[in-house]
Short mmCIF file of C-alpha atoms in Angstrom, two decimals:
data_model
loop_
_atom_site.label_atom_id
_atom_site.label_comp_id
_atom_site.label_asym_id
_atom_site.label_seq_id
_atom_site.Cartn_x
_atom_site.Cartn_y
_atom_site.Cartn_z
CA MET A 1 0.00 0.00 0.00
CA ARG A 2 1.34 3.41 -1.01
CA LYS A 3 1.63 6.02 1.71
CA LEU A 4 0.52 9.50 0.80
CA LYS A 5 2.64 12.26 2.19
CA SER A 6 1.14 15.44 3.51
CA PRO A 7 2.83 18.75 2.90
CA LEU A 8 2.25 19.34 6.61
CA ALA A 9 3.74 16.08 7.88
CA HIS A 10 7.36 16.92 7.17
CA GLY A 11 8.59 20.41 6.66
CA GLY A 12 5.17 22.07 6.83
CA SER A 13 4.94 25.11 9.01
CA ALA A 14 3.93 24.77 12.62
CA GLU A 15 1.42 27.53 11.95
CA ALA A 16 -0.28 25.50 9.18
CA ARG A 17 -0.42 22.40 11.41
CA GLU A 18 -1.94 24.47 14.21
CA GLN A 19 -4.52 25.98 11.83
CA PHE A 20 -5.49 22.48 10.71
CA ARG A 21 -5.74 21.31 14.33
CA GLU A 22 -7.95 24.26 15.26
CA TYR A 23 -10.19 23.67 12.28
CA ALA A 24 -10.49 19.94 13.02
CA VAL A 25 -11.38 20.50 16.68
CA GLY A 26 -14.05 23.04 15.77
CA ALA A 27 -15.55 21.12 12.84
CA GLN A 28 -15.53 17.65 14.40
CA PRO A 29 -18.90 17.78 16.23
CA HIS A 30 -20.88 18.90 13.19
CA LEU A 31 -19.10 16.53 10.80
CA ARG A 32 -19.60 13.66 13.24
CA ARG A 33 -23.34 14.34 13.51
CA SER A 34 -23.67 14.57 9.73
CA ALA A 35 -21.71 11.34 9.33
CA TYR A 36 -23.99 9.63 11.85
CA LEU A 37 -27.06 10.73 9.93
CA LEU A 38 -25.52 9.22 6.81
CA CYS A 39 -24.46 5.86 8.20
CA GLY A 40 -26.55 5.37 11.35
CA ASN A 41 -23.64 4.07 13.40
CA TRP A 42 -21.45 6.18 15.69
CA HIS A 43 -18.36 4.03 15.12
CA THR A 44 -18.64 4.24 11.35
CA ALA A 45 -19.38 7.97 11.69
CA GLU A 46 -16.12 8.40 13.61
CA ASP A 47 -14.28 6.49 10.89
CA LEU A 48 -15.81 8.70 8.20
CA VAL A 49 -14.80 11.86 10.08
CA GLN A 50 -11.26 10.54 10.53
CA THR A 51 -11.09 9.69 6.83
CA THR A 52 -12.30 13.20 6.07
CA PHE A 53 -9.69 14.78 8.32
CA GLY A 54 -6.97 12.59 6.80
CA ARG A 55 -7.90 13.73 3.30
CA LEU A 56 -8.13 17.35 4.41
CA PHE A 57 -4.75 17.15 6.16
CA ARG A 58 -3.05 15.78 3.06
CA SER A 59 -4.44 18.68 1.02
CA TRP A 60 -4.50 21.39 3.69
CA PRO A 61 -2.70 24.12 1.68
CA ARG A 62 -5.23 23.67 -1.14
CA VAL A 63 -8.14 23.39 1.33
CA GLN A 64 -7.19 26.73 2.89
CA ARG A 65 -7.50 28.40 -0.52
CA ALA A 66 -11.08 27.14 -0.96
CA ASP A 67 -13.95 29.61 -0.74
CA SER A 68 -15.35 27.71 2.23
CA ILE A 69 -13.37 25.18 4.21
CA ASP A 70 -16.61 23.86 5.72
CA ALA A 71 -18.09 23.24 2.27
CA TYR A 72 -14.87 21.53 1.17
CA ALA A 73 -14.91 19.32 4.27
CA ARG A 74 -18.58 18.50 3.78
CA THR A 75 -17.87 17.43 0.19
CA VAL A 76 -15.00 15.22 1.34
CA LEU A 77 -17.21 13.66 4.06
CA TYR A 78 -20.09 12.87 1.71
CA ARG A 79 -17.81 11.46 -0.96
CA ALA A 80 -16.06 9.32 1.67
CA PHE A 81 -19.49 7.99 2.69
CA LEU A 82 -20.39 7.17 -0.92
CA ASP A 83 -16.98 5.52 -1.41
CA LEU A 84 -17.63 3.39 1.69
CA LYS A 85 -21.08 2.41 0.43
CA GLN A 86 -19.73 1.41 -2.97
CA LYS A 87 -17.47 -1.04 -1.18
CA ASP A 88 -20.23 -2.21 1.16
CA HIS A 89 -22.53 -4.62 -0.64
CA ALA A 90 -24.85 -5.20 2.29
CA THR A 91 -28.55 -5.04 1.45
CA VAL A 92 -31.35 -3.61 3.52
CA ALA A 93 -34.61 -5.47 3.98
CA LEU A 94 -37.34 -3.08 2.84
CA ASP A 95 -40.03 -5.12 4.60
CA ASP A 96 -38.81 -3.86 7.96
CA ALA A 97 -40.37 -0.42 7.67
CA PRO A 98 -40.84 1.37 11.00
CA GLU A 99 -44.30 1.95 12.36
CA PRO A 100 -45.58 5.49 11.76
CA ALA A 101 -44.79 7.63 14.79
CA SER A 102 -47.18 9.79 16.70
CA PRO A 103 -46.38 13.49 16.07
CA ALA A 104 -46.64 14.17 19.80
CA ASP A 105 -43.86 11.72 20.62
CA ASP A 106 -40.60 13.44 19.60
CA ALA A 107 -38.36 10.56 20.68
CA ALA A 108 -40.42 8.01 18.78
CA LEU A 109 -40.47 10.31 15.75
CA ARG A 110 -36.69 10.71 15.82
CA LEU A 111 -36.23 6.95 16.06
CA ALA A 112 -38.70 6.37 13.24
CA VAL A 113 -36.92 8.93 11.04
CA ARG A 114 -33.56 7.37 11.89
CA SER A 115 -34.91 3.94 10.98
CA ALA A 116 -36.50 5.21 7.76
CA LEU A 117 -33.24 6.94 6.75
CA ASP A 118 -31.48 3.60 7.18
CA THR A 119 -33.65 2.10 4.43
CA LEU A 120 -32.69 4.70 1.81
CA PRO A 121 -30.01 3.89 -0.76
CA PRO A 122 -26.68 5.64 0.03
CA ARG A 123 -26.90 8.42 -2.58
CA ALA A 124 -30.54 9.20 -1.74
CA ARG A 125 -29.64 9.29 1.93
CA ALA A 126 -26.75 11.65 1.25
CA VAL A 127 -29.05 13.91 -0.76
CA VAL A 128 -31.66 14.02 2.03
CA VAL A 129 -29.07 14.78 4.71
CA LEU A 130 -27.42 17.49 2.61
CA ARG A 131 -30.72 19.09 1.59
CA PHE A 132 -32.60 18.92 4.90
CA TRP A 133 -29.98 18.54 7.64
CA GLU A 134 -27.24 20.70 6.10
CA ASP A 135 -29.90 22.95 4.46
CA LEU A 136 -28.04 23.12 1.15
CA SER A 137 -29.60 24.18 -2.12
CA VAL A 138 -30.02 21.77 -5.04
CA ASP A 139 -26.94 23.25 -6.74
CA GLN A 140 -24.82 23.11 -3.58
CA THR A 141 -25.86 19.49 -3.01
CA ALA A 142 -25.03 18.64 -6.62
CA ASP A 143 -21.57 20.23 -6.23
CA ALA A 144 -20.93 18.38 -2.95
CA LEU A 145 -21.81 15.01 -4.47
CA GLY A 146 -20.38 15.62 -7.93
CA VAL A 147 -23.71 14.99 -9.68
CA SER A 148 -26.11 17.10 -11.74
CA PRO A 149 -28.86 19.21 -10.16
CA GLY A 150 -31.38 17.00 -11.97
CA THR A 151 -29.99 13.95 -10.18
CA VAL A 152 -30.34 15.75 -6.85
CA LYS A 153 -33.96 16.64 -7.64
CA SER A 154 -34.90 13.11 -8.70
CA GLN A 155 -33.08 11.52 -5.74
CA THR A 156 -34.81 13.97 -3.36
CA SER A 157 -38.21 13.21 -4.84
CA ARG A 158 -37.74 9.44 -4.62
CA ALA A 159 -36.30 9.63 -1.10
CA ILE A 160 -39.16 11.79 0.17
CA ALA A 161 -41.66 9.37 -1.37
CA ILE A 162 -39.99 6.48 0.47
CA LEU A 163 -39.90 8.46 3.73
CA ARG A 164 -43.57 9.40 3.36
CA GLN A 165 -44.47 5.76 2.79
CA ARG A 166 -42.56 4.63 5.85
CA LEU A 167 -43.40 7.50 8.18
CA GLY A 168 -46.97 8.25 7.16
CA THR A 169 -48.28 11.69 8.08
CA ALA A 170 -45.45 12.33 10.54
CA VAL A 171 -43.12 13.17 7.63
CA SER A 172 -45.13 16.29 6.73
CA GLU A 173 -43.93 17.87 9.99
CA LEU A 174 -40.31 17.28 8.99
CA ILE A 175 -40.14 17.88 5.26
CA HIS A 176 -41.62 20.88 3.53
CA ASP A 177 -41.33 20.71 -0.26
#
């Protein structure tokens, strides 16, 4: 296996390493939560965040020149998730749809949404999380995932239909077209 060298690992400035460290400490909670929403497992979420930070560290001088470091990191995270899912050939049983939750029960609703998200295909799940958790536009989501805006729209539409089917009327409280 080939080791990739970071410009910061040897000979990089202490200032650049400290800037990366500060960014990573500040961004970690949000990236970790987003990763959890994508994969549904805290351990895998941690792995995705570490993969993201590894990729950012290797490219830190270029990352710093980006218009938005957060947007760059988000793109790296979502692409790392999709890379992981391409390697993971596990299937999800669609017959195990959660029971519709009562709107009054927030905890049950959160668990039902979490369970319904687990049934979405990886790209559709990434689109839903980017659009409704990260609150990105169609174009921003397309840029983050490296797909066309039309793909984002169709994936969103299909994913919302699946979520509506699994969550019943409770989904209308969460998703506003």
